[in-house]
Amino acid sequence: MSTVSLAAARPAPLARVGGRATGLLAATGLLGIVCLASLAVGSKAVPLRDVLDAFFAYDAGSDAHAIVRDLRVPRTVLGVLVGGGLGAAGALMQGVTRNPLAEPGILGVNAGAALAVVLAIQFAGASSIVVYAAVALVGAAGASVLVFALGGTARSGPTPVRLALAGAVLTTLLTSLTSAVLVFDASTLDEFRFWAVGSLAGRDPQVVLSVLPFIGSGLVIAFSCARSLDALALGDDVARGLGHDVARARLIAGAGFVLLAGGAVAAAGPIAFVGLAVPHLARAAVGPDHRWVIPYSVVLGAAMLLASDVVGRVIARPAEVQAGVVAAVVGVPVFLWIVRRGRTVGL
C-alpha cells in the first residue's frame, strides 16, 4: 500500500494547519524541557536555579556552573544536532525510496563510517573522538555516493529498488571488511567498540563545530525538497506529469541525506531507531505532507535522542548507559505501537 493511500485511509489527528502548527509548538516545548533536563541531570544533579545562573550569573569558582557550561551544554547541543539530523535523514530516506523501513543504515552510511574508523585506528593509530568524527564523515559520504552511483547506473537513473539493493549489498560488503579487520586485531576492537555503541558522552566541543556545517546544510536541503518528496510519493510517472525531474529530485534529497546522516553518525556513532521510528511518529501526527513531516521529525528526533541520553545517565549511576542503547530500547516499543495503531506508512 502506498504512502498516500494509507494516509488517506486513516487521517492524521493534526490534519489542519492550525493543529499542525500547535503540535509543532508543543513538540518544541517538549524539546526545551528535555534540554533543561539534560543540563540538570547527571551523575551530579544540578538544581535548576544553578543551571540558569550558569548562563546569567556565571561564577568561575562554581563546580556546578563549570559542569553545566563546559560539559553539559556541548553534550546537549550535540544531542539536538544528532537527533534532529537522524530524524530528518530518516524522513528523507523513506521519502526518496518509498520504503517505510528505510533509515541511515540503508545507504551504507553506518557501514562506511565504521570501516573508515576501523581503518583509521588500525593504520593511523587514531584515538581521538575528533579524528573519529572526521574519518567517519568521509567514510559515510563515500559509501553513500557509491550507493547512488551503483543505483543510478541504469538509463532511468536511481530508483527506490535499485538504491535499496545497492545499499544492502554495499553494507554487507563493508561490514564484512570491518569484521575481518576486527577479528585479527583485538586492540582495534577495544578502541572501536566505544565509538560503535553510539553515545553523546566524551565528545569534544570541536566535534559539534565540525559537524554543524554538514547537518545545517542537510537541513536546508531537506526543507527545500519537501514538495518534490510529496510528488515522488505519488509514483515516478505522476511526479513527472507534475513537472518534477525525478532523478534530480532523488539526487538532491540523497545529498541532504548524506550530509545529515553522515554528520550525525560521525559525531555520535551509529544510533539505531531514531531515523526509523521518528518519521513514522511524525506522519502519524500530521499525515504524509513532508512540509510538516520534516520539521516534526527534526524536533521529535532531537527530543528522543536527548531524552535517551538523560535516561542513560540515571539508570546505572554512577556509570552511564550509552544513548544509542537506550534509544534502541525505547524506539522498538514506540515503533511497534505505531504499527499496531496502523499509523505507519507503506506497511
mmCIF file of C-alpha atoms in Angstrom:
data_model
loop_
_atom_site.group_PDB
_atom_site.id
_atom_site.type_symbol
_atom_site.label_atom_id
_atom_site.label_comp_id
_atom_site.label_asym_id
_atom_site.label_seq_id
_atom_site.Cartn_x
_atom_site.Cartn_y
_atom_site.Cartn_z
ATOM 1 C CA MET A 1 0.000 0.000 0.000
ATOM 2 C CA SER A 2 1.371 3.392 -0.903
ATOM 3 C CA THR A 3 2.177 6.210 1.461
ATOM 4 C CA VAL A 4 -0.679 8.345 0.168
ATOM 5 C CA SER A 5 -3.375 5.685 0.172
ATOM 6 C CA LEU A 6 -2.714 4.580 3.736
ATOM 7 C CA ALA A 7 -2.549 8.162 4.993
ATOM 8 C CA ALA A 8 -5.871 8.858 3.313
ATOM 9 C CA ALA A 9 -7.404 5.732 4.820
ATOM 10 C CA ARG A 10 -6.742 6.964 8.317
ATOM 11 C CA PRO A 11 -6.499 10.770 8.592
ATOM 12 C CA ALA A 12 -3.823 12.210 10.849
ATOM 13 C CA PRO A 13 -5.083 13.678 14.136
ATOM 14 C CA LEU A 14 -3.397 17.024 13.388
ATOM 15 C CA ALA A 15 -4.731 17.334 9.850
ATOM 16 C CA ARG A 16 -5.469 21.051 9.884
ATOM 17 C CA VAL A 17 -2.730 23.624 9.511
ATOM 18 C CA GLY A 18 -3.597 25.208 12.858
ATOM 19 C CA GLY A 19 -3.429 21.848 14.596
ATOM 20 C CA ARG A 20 -0.121 21.010 12.949
ATOM 21 C CA ALA A 21 1.406 24.333 13.972
ATOM 22 C CA THR A 22 0.152 23.917 17.530
ATOM 23 C CA GLY A 23 1.504 20.378 17.643
ATOM 24 C CA LEU A 24 4.896 21.524 16.381
ATOM 25 C CA LEU A 25 4.966 24.246 19.022
ATOM 26 C CA ALA A 26 4.125 21.663 21.693
ATOM 27 C CA ALA A 27 6.860 19.346 20.418
ATOM 28 C CA THR A 28 9.342 22.235 20.515
ATOM 29 C CA GLY A 29 8.294 22.943 24.090
ATOM 30 C CA LEU A 30 8.890 19.291 24.955
ATOM 31 C CA LEU A 31 12.352 19.542 23.408
ATOM 32 C CA GLY A 32 13.038 22.616 25.552
ATOM 33 C CA ILE A 33 12.090 20.694 28.690
ATOM 34 C CA VAL A 34 14.340 17.802 27.693
ATOM 35 C CA CYS A 35 17.194 20.267 27.089
ATOM 36 C CA LEU A 36 16.780 21.644 30.607
ATOM 37 C CA ALA A 37 16.783 18.092 31.970
ATOM 38 C CA SER A 38 19.956 17.383 30.016
ATOM 39 C CA LEU A 39 21.638 20.377 31.651
ATOM 40 C CA ALA A 40 20.451 19.486 35.157
ATOM 41 C CA VAL A 41 20.538 15.679 35.324
ATOM 42 C CA GLY A 42 23.607 13.505 35.510
ATOM 43 C CA SER A 43 25.960 11.760 37.905
ATOM 44 C CA LYS A 44 25.905 15.075 39.779
ATOM 45 C CA ALA A 45 22.477 16.695 39.886
ATOM 46 C CA VAL A 46 22.457 20.453 39.370
ATOM 47 C CA PRO A 47 19.461 22.451 40.667
ATOM 48 C CA LEU A 48 17.522 24.329 38.009
ATOM 49 C CA ARG A 49 18.425 27.657 39.612
ATOM 50 C CA ASP A 50 22.139 26.855 39.293
ATOM 51 C CA VAL A 51 21.571 25.868 35.659
ATOM 52 C CA LEU A 52 20.060 29.285 34.938
ATOM 53 C CA ASP A 53 22.769 31.060 36.948
ATOM 54 C CA ALA A 54 25.421 29.296 34.859
ATOM 55 C CA PHE A 55 24.178 31.368 31.909
ATOM 56 C CA PHE A 56 23.089 34.628 33.516
ATOM 57 C CA ALA A 57 25.275 34.888 36.650
ATOM 58 C CA TYR A 58 28.317 32.747 35.913
ATOM 59 C CA ASP A 59 30.698 32.089 38.792
ATOM 60 C CA ALA A 60 34.082 30.784 37.665
ATOM 61 C CA GLY A 61 34.618 29.180 41.062
ATOM 62 C CA SER A 62 31.389 27.167 40.999
ATOM 63 C CA ASP A 63 31.701 23.481 40.162
ATOM 64 C CA ALA A 64 28.021 23.342 39.194
ATOM 65 C CA HIS A 65 28.412 26.224 36.751
ATOM 66 C CA ALA A 66 31.510 24.640 35.233
ATOM 67 C CA ILE A 67 29.724 21.302 34.784
ATOM 68 C CA VAL A 68 26.812 22.989 33.030
ATOM 69 C CA ARG A 69 28.817 25.301 30.786
ATOM 70 C CA ASP A 70 31.812 23.111 29.954
ATOM 71 C CA LEU A 71 30.325 19.611 29.876
ATOM 72 C CA ARG A 72 26.568 19.543 29.549
ATOM 73 C CA VAL A 73 25.971 22.426 27.141
ATOM 74 C CA PRO A 74 28.161 20.893 24.387
ATOM 75 C CA ARG A 75 26.615 17.478 25.045
ATOM 76 C CA THR A 76 23.083 18.904 24.848
ATOM 77 C CA VAL A 77 23.799 20.841 21.661
ATOM 78 C CA LEU A 78 25.321 17.732 20.103
ATOM 79 C CA GLY A 79 22.261 15.687 21.109
ATOM 80 C CA VAL A 80 19.935 18.183 19.428
ATOM 81 C CA LEU A 81 22.065 18.239 16.274
ATOM 82 C CA VAL A 82 22.472 14.479 16.014
ATOM 83 C CA GLY A 83 18.884 13.631 16.938
ATOM 84 C CA GLY A 84 17.438 16.246 14.596
ATOM 85 C CA GLY A 85 19.781 15.160 11.832
ATOM 86 C CA LEU A 86 18.837 11.500 12.188
ATOM 87 C CA GLY A 87 15.112 12.315 12.261
ATOM 88 C CA ALA A 88 15.319 14.427 9.109
ATOM 89 C CA ALA A 89 17.602 11.867 7.414
ATOM 90 C CA GLY A 90 15.070 9.120 8.062
ATOM 91 C CA ALA A 91 12.237 11.227 6.645
ATOM 92 C CA LEU A 92 14.278 11.977 3.513
ATOM 93 C CA MET A 93 15.363 8.384 3.028
ATOM 94 C CA GLN A 94 11.849 6.991 3.443
ATOM 95 C CA GLY A 95 10.536 9.613 1.043
ATOM 96 C CA VAL A 96 13.212 9.009 -1.603
ATOM 97 C CA THR A 97 12.984 5.212 -1.567
ATOM 98 C CA ARG A 98 9.270 4.957 -0.686
ATOM 99 C CA ASN A 99 10.468 2.308 1.753
ATOM 100 C CA PRO A 100 8.907 2.566 5.254
ATOM 101 C CA LEU A 101 11.826 0.628 6.748
ATOM 102 C CA ALA A 102 14.496 2.934 5.341
ATOM 103 C CA GLU A 103 16.890 4.523 7.825
ATOM 104 C CA PRO A 104 20.502 5.765 7.795
ATOM 105 C CA GLY A 105 21.922 2.274 7.512
ATOM 106 C CA ILE A 106 20.198 1.515 4.216
ATOM 107 C CA LEU A 107 22.582 3.623 2.114
ATOM 108 C CA GLY A 108 25.678 2.209 3.756
ATOM 109 C CA VAL A 109 26.204 5.284 5.959
ATOM 110 C CA ASN A 110 26.816 3.343 9.163
ATOM 111 C CA ALA A 111 28.905 0.669 7.446
ATOM 112 C CA GLY A 112 31.039 3.209 5.567
ATOM 113 C CA ALA A 113 31.640 5.261 8.698
ATOM 114 C CA ALA A 114 32.504 2.164 10.728
ATOM 115 C CA LEU A 115 35.021 0.892 8.182
ATOM 116 C CA ALA A 116 36.672 4.315 7.969
ATOM 117 C CA VAL A 117 37.032 4.496 11.751
ATOM 118 C CA VAL A 118 38.447 0.965 11.952
ATOM 119 C CA LEU A 119 40.998 1.675 9.221
ATOM 120 C CA ALA A 120 42.000 4.943 10.916
ATOM 121 C CA ILE A 121 42.587 3.090 14.195
ATOM 122 C CA GLN A 122 44.407 0.206 12.534
ATOM 123 C CA PHE A 123 46.720 2.085 10.206
ATOM 124 C CA ALA A 124 46.956 5.618 11.639
ATOM 125 C CA GLY A 125 46.653 4.910 15.363
ATOM 126 C CA ALA A 126 43.650 7.223 15.706
ATOM 127 C CA SER A 127 42.320 7.520 19.246
ATOM 128 C CA SER A 128 40.633 10.934 19.369
ATOM 129 C CA ILE A 129 36.879 11.442 19.066
ATOM 130 C CA VAL A 130 37.541 14.405 16.785
ATOM 131 C CA VAL A 131 39.576 12.210 14.446
ATOM 132 C CA TYR A 132 36.890 9.527 14.564
ATOM 133 C CA ALA A 133 34.286 12.104 13.549
ATOM 134 C CA ALA A 134 36.375 13.374 10.639
ATOM 135 C CA VAL A 135 37.160 9.975 9.140
ATOM 136 C CA ALA A 136 33.655 8.650 9.821
ATOM 137 C CA LEU A 137 32.147 11.540 7.886
ATOM 138 C CA VAL A 138 34.417 10.783 4.931
ATOM 139 C CA GLY A 139 33.540 7.094 5.072
ATOM 140 C CA ALA A 140 29.805 7.752 5.367
ATOM 141 C CA ALA A 141 29.815 10.190 2.465
ATOM 142 C CA GLY A 142 31.936 7.915 0.293
ATOM 143 C CA ALA A 143 29.668 4.917 0.898
ATOM 144 C CA SER A 144 26.512 6.905 0.167
ATOM 145 C CA VAL A 145 27.928 8.347 -3.052
ATOM 146 C CA LEU A 146 28.926 4.851 -4.139
ATOM 147 C CA VAL A 147 25.399 3.568 -3.450
ATOM 148 C CA PHE A 148 23.880 6.325 -5.580
ATOM 149 C CA ALA A 149 26.421 5.620 -8.315
ATOM 150 C CA LEU A 150 25.578 1.911 -8.302
ATOM 151 C CA GLY A 151 21.842 2.531 -8.045
ATOM 152 C CA GLY A 152 21.866 5.055 -10.868
ATOM 153 C CA THR A 153 23.744 3.057 -13.499
ATOM 154 C CA ALA A 154 20.564 2.374 -15.462
ATOM 155 C CA ARG A 155 19.321 4.879 -18.021
ATOM 156 C CA SER A 156 16.278 5.723 -15.866
ATOM 157 C CA GLY A 157 18.523 6.817 -13.017
ATOM 158 C CA PRO A 158 18.343 5.800 -9.361
ATOM 159 C CA THR A 159 15.079 4.103 -8.406
ATOM 160 C CA PRO A 160 13.887 3.064 -4.920
ATOM 161 C CA VAL A 161 14.501 -0.632 -5.578
ATOM 162 C CA ARG A 162 17.975 -0.100 -7.068
ATOM 163 C CA LEU A 163 19.015 2.189 -4.219
ATOM 164 C CA ALA A 164 17.806 -0.288 -1.596
ATOM 165 C CA LEU A 165 19.554 -3.209 -3.290
ATOM 166 C CA ALA A 166 22.785 -1.271 -3.810
ATOM 167 C CA GLY A 167 22.708 -0.130 -0.193
ATOM 168 C CA ALA A 168 22.128 -3.648 1.109
ATOM 169 C CA VAL A 169 24.923 -5.132 -0.983
ATOM 170 C CA LEU A 170 27.425 -2.410 -0.117
ATOM 171 C CA THR A 171 26.514 -2.528 3.585
ATOM 172 C CA THR A 172 27.136 -6.274 3.634
ATOM 173 C CA LEU A 173 30.496 -5.857 1.919
ATOM 174 C CA LEU A 174 31.701 -3.014 4.143
ATOM 175 C CA THR A 175 30.502 -4.759 7.311
ATOM 176 C CA SER A 176 32.396 -7.895 6.291
ATOM 177 C CA LEU A 177 35.578 -5.899 5.730
ATOM 178 C CA THR A 178 35.180 -4.211 9.112
ATOM 179 C CA SER A 179 34.666 -7.553 10.838
ATOM 180 C CA ALA A 180 37.713 -9.002 9.099
ATOM 181 C CA VAL A 181 39.927 -6.237 10.476
ATOM 182 C CA LEU A 182 38.473 -6.501 13.985
ATOM 183 C CA VAL A 183 38.799 -10.295 14.145
ATOM 184 C CA PHE A 184 42.547 -10.144 13.648
ATOM 185 C CA ASP A 185 43.252 -7.099 15.817
ATOM 186 C CA ALA A 186 41.905 -7.093 19.377
ATOM 187 C CA SER A 187 43.382 -3.676 20.192
ATOM 188 C CA THR A 188 41.496 -2.077 17.295
ATOM 189 C CA LEU A 189 38.311 -3.747 18.526
ATOM 190 C CA ASP A 190 38.828 -2.260 22.001
ATOM 191 C CA GLU A 191 39.160 1.238 20.556
ATOM 192 C CA PHE A 192 36.346 0.842 18.030
ATOM 193 C CA ARG A 193 33.661 -0.506 20.337
ATOM 194 C CA PHE A 194 33.437 2.739 22.324
ATOM 195 C CA TRP A 195 32.535 4.649 19.155
ATOM 196 C CA ALA A 196 30.361 1.924 17.637
ATOM 197 C CA VAL A 197 27.892 1.742 20.525
ATOM 198 C CA GLY A 198 26.580 5.263 19.796
ATOM 199 C CA SER A 199 26.985 7.864 22.521
ATOM 200 C CA LEU A 200 26.973 11.612 23.222
ATOM 201 C CA ALA A 201 29.401 11.297 26.124
ATOM 202 C CA GLY A 202 33.000 12.425 25.900
ATOM 203 C CA ARG A 203 32.527 14.430 22.717
ATOM 204 C CA ASP A 204 34.777 17.458 22.487
ATOM 205 C CA PRO A 205 33.047 20.789 21.636
ATOM 206 C CA GLN A 206 35.160 20.740 18.491
ATOM 207 C CA VAL A 207 33.067 17.786 17.313
ATOM 208 C CA VAL A 208 29.962 19.987 17.456
ATOM 209 C CA LEU A 209 31.653 22.683 15.396
ATOM 210 C CA SER A 210 32.979 20.183 12.869
ATOM 211 C CA VAL A 211 29.619 18.560 12.085
ATOM 212 C CA LEU A 212 27.435 21.670 12.384
ATOM 213 C CA PRO A 213 28.029 22.840 8.771
ATOM 214 C CA PHE A 214 27.132 19.407 7.387
ATOM 215 C CA ILE A 215 23.976 18.896 9.444
ATOM 216 C CA GLY A 216 22.931 22.518 8.927
ATOM 217 C CA SER A 217 23.367 22.253 5.150
ATOM 218 C CA GLY A 218 21.494 18.958 5.145
ATOM 219 C CA LEU A 219 18.548 20.530 6.951
ATOM 220 C CA VAL A 220 18.394 23.354 4.406
ATOM 221 C CA ILE A 221 18.278 20.792 1.591
ATOM 222 C CA ALA A 222 15.667 18.711 3.424
ATOM 223 C CA PHE A 223 13.277 21.628 3.817
ATOM 224 C CA SER A 224 13.827 22.754 0.232
ATOM 225 C CA CYS A 225 12.886 19.394 -1.309
ATOM 226 C CA ALA A 226 9.715 18.737 0.721
ATOM 227 C CA ARG A 227 7.397 19.333 -2.254
ATOM 228 C CA SER A 228 9.365 17.055 -4.550
ATOM 229 C CA LEU A 229 9.194 14.268 -1.952
ATOM 230 C CA ASP A 230 5.405 14.642 -1.867
ATOM 231 C CA ALA A 231 5.390 14.244 -5.640
ATOM 232 C CA LEU A 232 7.659 11.185 -5.506
ATOM 233 C CA ALA A 233 5.238 9.565 -3.061
ATOM 234 C CA LEU A 234 2.633 9.523 -5.850
ATOM 235 C CA GLY A 235 4.921 7.470 -8.096
ATOM 236 C CA ASP A 236 7.535 8.370 -10.673
ATOM 237 C CA ASP A 237 5.100 8.709 -13.573
ATOM 238 C CA VAL A 238 2.778 11.021 -11.674
ATOM 239 C CA ALA A 239 5.734 13.056 -10.394
ATOM 240 C CA ARG A 240 6.980 13.526 -13.945
ATOM 241 C CA GLY A 241 3.487 14.524 -15.019
ATOM 242 C CA LEU A 242 3.524 17.207 -12.342
ATOM 243 C CA GLY A 243 6.720 18.627 -13.809
ATOM 244 C CA HIS A 244 9.308 17.157 -11.460
ATOM 245 C CA ASP A 245 12.660 15.800 -12.611
ATOM 246 C CA VAL A 246 12.559 12.519 -10.684
ATOM 247 C CA ALA A 247 16.256 11.658 -10.930
ATOM 248 C CA ARG A 248 17.299 15.183 -9.966
ATOM 249 C CA ALA A 249 14.872 15.243 -7.035
ATOM 250 C CA ARG A 250 16.287 11.963 -5.718
ATOM 251 C CA LEU A 251 19.861 13.142 -6.096
ATOM 252 C CA ILE A 252 19.175 16.391 -4.214
ATOM 253 C CA ALA A 253 17.339 14.578 -1.428
ATOM 254 C CA GLY A 254 20.137 12.000 -1.366
ATOM 255 C CA ALA A 255 22.714 14.747 -0.922
ATOM 256 C CA GLY A 256 20.741 16.066 2.038
ATOM 257 C CA PHE A 257 20.528 12.584 3.485
ATOM 258 C CA VAL A 258 24.269 12.050 3.154
ATOM 259 C CA LEU A 259 25.036 15.331 4.924
ATOM 260 C CA LEU A 260 22.532 14.696 7.728
ATOM 261 C CA ALA A 261 23.197 11.030 8.392
ATOM 262 C CA GLY A 262 26.926 11.296 7.738
ATOM 263 C CA GLY A 263 27.332 14.206 10.146
ATOM 264 C CA ALA A 264 25.198 12.536 12.821
ATOM 265 C CA VAL A 265 26.958 9.181 12.626
ATOM 266 C CA ALA A 266 30.361 10.836 12.539
ATOM 267 C CA ALA A 267 29.633 12.773 15.718
ATOM 268 C CA ALA A 268 27.911 10.150 17.852
ATOM 269 C CA GLY A 269 28.459 6.801 16.175
ATOM 270 C CA PRO A 270 25.729 4.614 14.659
ATOM 271 C CA ILE A 271 22.478 5.156 16.590
ATOM 272 C CA ALA A 272 19.545 2.959 15.640
ATOM 273 C CA PHE A 273 15.780 3.527 15.522
ATOM 274 C CA VAL A 274 15.771 7.339 15.708
ATOM 275 C CA GLY A 275 15.905 7.665 11.927
ATOM 276 C CA LEU A 276 13.461 4.765 11.540
ATOM 277 C CA ALA A 277 10.766 5.409 14.145
ATOM 278 C CA VAL A 278 10.624 9.218 14.345
ATOM 279 C CA PRO A 279 9.404 9.883 10.758
ATOM 280 C CA HIS A 280 6.594 7.371 11.274
ATOM 281 C CA LEU A 281 5.641 9.107 14.502
ATOM 282 C CA ALA A 282 5.608 12.430 12.633
ATOM 283 C CA ARG A 283 3.399 11.041 9.855
ATOM 284 C CA ALA A 284 1.055 9.544 12.421
ATOM 285 C CA ALA A 285 0.540 13.055 13.776
ATOM 286 C CA VAL A 286 0.449 15.219 10.641
ATOM 287 C CA GLY A 287 -0.030 12.940 7.642
ATOM 288 C CA PRO A 288 2.229 12.486 4.596
ATOM 289 C CA ASP A 289 2.915 16.163 3.807
ATOM 290 C CA HIS A 290 6.721 16.487 4.010
ATOM 291 C CA ARG A 291 6.458 20.232 4.649
ATOM 292 C CA TRP A 292 5.299 19.155 8.116
ATOM 293 C CA VAL A 293 6.851 15.696 8.405
ATOM 294 C CA ILE A 294 10.399 17.048 8.143
ATOM 295 C CA PRO A 295 10.179 19.732 10.866
ATOM 296 C CA TYR A 296 8.323 17.325 13.149
ATOM 297 C CA SER A 297 10.996 14.699 12.525
ATOM 298 C CA VAL A 298 13.747 17.187 13.388
ATOM 299 C CA VAL A 299 12.169 18.234 16.678
ATOM 300 C CA LEU A 300 10.984 14.770 17.737
ATOM 301 C CA GLY A 301 14.298 13.176 16.747
ATOM 302 C CA ALA A 302 16.226 15.670 18.865
ATOM 303 C CA ALA A 303 13.869 15.162 21.810
ATOM 304 C CA MET A 304 14.024 11.365 21.554
ATOM 305 C CA LEU A 305 17.804 11.117 21.404
ATOM 306 C CA LEU A 306 18.393 13.704 24.115
ATOM 307 C CA ALA A 307 15.808 12.051 26.392
ATOM 308 C CA SER A 308 17.543 8.710 25.797
ATOM 309 C CA ASP A 309 20.836 10.285 26.802
ATOM 310 C CA VAL A 310 19.317 11.714 30.006
ATOM 311 C CA VAL A 311 17.758 8.368 30.930
ATOM 312 C CA GLY A 312 21.070 6.635 30.297
ATOM 313 C CA ARG A 313 22.775 8.894 32.819
ATOM 314 C CA VAL A 314 20.482 7.979 35.731
ATOM 315 C CA ILE A 315 19.554 4.308 35.332
ATOM 316 C CA ALA A 316 23.033 2.998 36.149
ATOM 317 C CA ARG A 317 24.591 5.661 38.363
ATOM 318 C CA PRO A 318 27.433 6.416 38.749
ATOM 319 C CA ALA A 319 28.061 4.738 35.379
ATOM 320 C CA GLU A 320 26.173 5.610 32.183
ATOM 321 C CA VAL A 321 24.264 3.617 29.589
ATOM 322 C CA GLN A 322 25.016 4.951 26.114
ATOM 323 C CA ALA A 323 22.307 6.919 24.338
ATOM 324 C CA GLY A 324 22.383 4.522 21.386
ATOM 325 C CA VAL A 325 21.432 1.604 23.640
ATOM 326 C CA VAL A 326 18.606 3.490 25.350
ATOM 327 C CA ALA A 327 17.294 4.843 22.024
ATOM 328 C CA ALA A 328 17.033 1.310 20.672
ATOM 329 C CA VAL A 329 15.248 0.061 23.805
ATOM 330 C CA VAL A 330 12.800 2.975 23.662
ATOM 331 C CA GLY A 331 12.471 3.013 19.877
ATOM 332 C CA VAL A 332 11.388 -0.613 19.479
ATOM 333 C CA PRO A 333 8.166 -0.380 21.561
ATOM 334 C CA VAL A 334 7.350 3.051 20.100
ATOM 335 C CA PHE A 335 7.677 1.695 16.588
ATOM 336 C CA LEU A 336 5.604 -1.390 17.427
ATOM 337 C CA TRP A 337 2.914 0.835 18.945
ATOM 338 C CA ILE A 338 2.773 2.894 15.760
ATOM 339 C CA VAL A 339 2.499 -0.274 13.662
ATOM 340 C CA ARG A 340 -0.302 -1.706 15.809
ATOM 341 C CA ARG A 341 -2.272 1.511 15.509
ATOM 342 C CA GLY A 342 -1.891 1.376 11.742
ATOM 343 C CA ARG A 343 -0.157 4.740 11.602
ATOM 344 C CA THR A 344 2.980 3.607 9.839
ATOM 345 C CA VAL A 345 3.110 4.138 6.092
ATOM 346 C CA GLY A 346 3.739 1.555 3.463
ATOM 347 C CA LEU A 347 3.462 -1.477 5.746
#
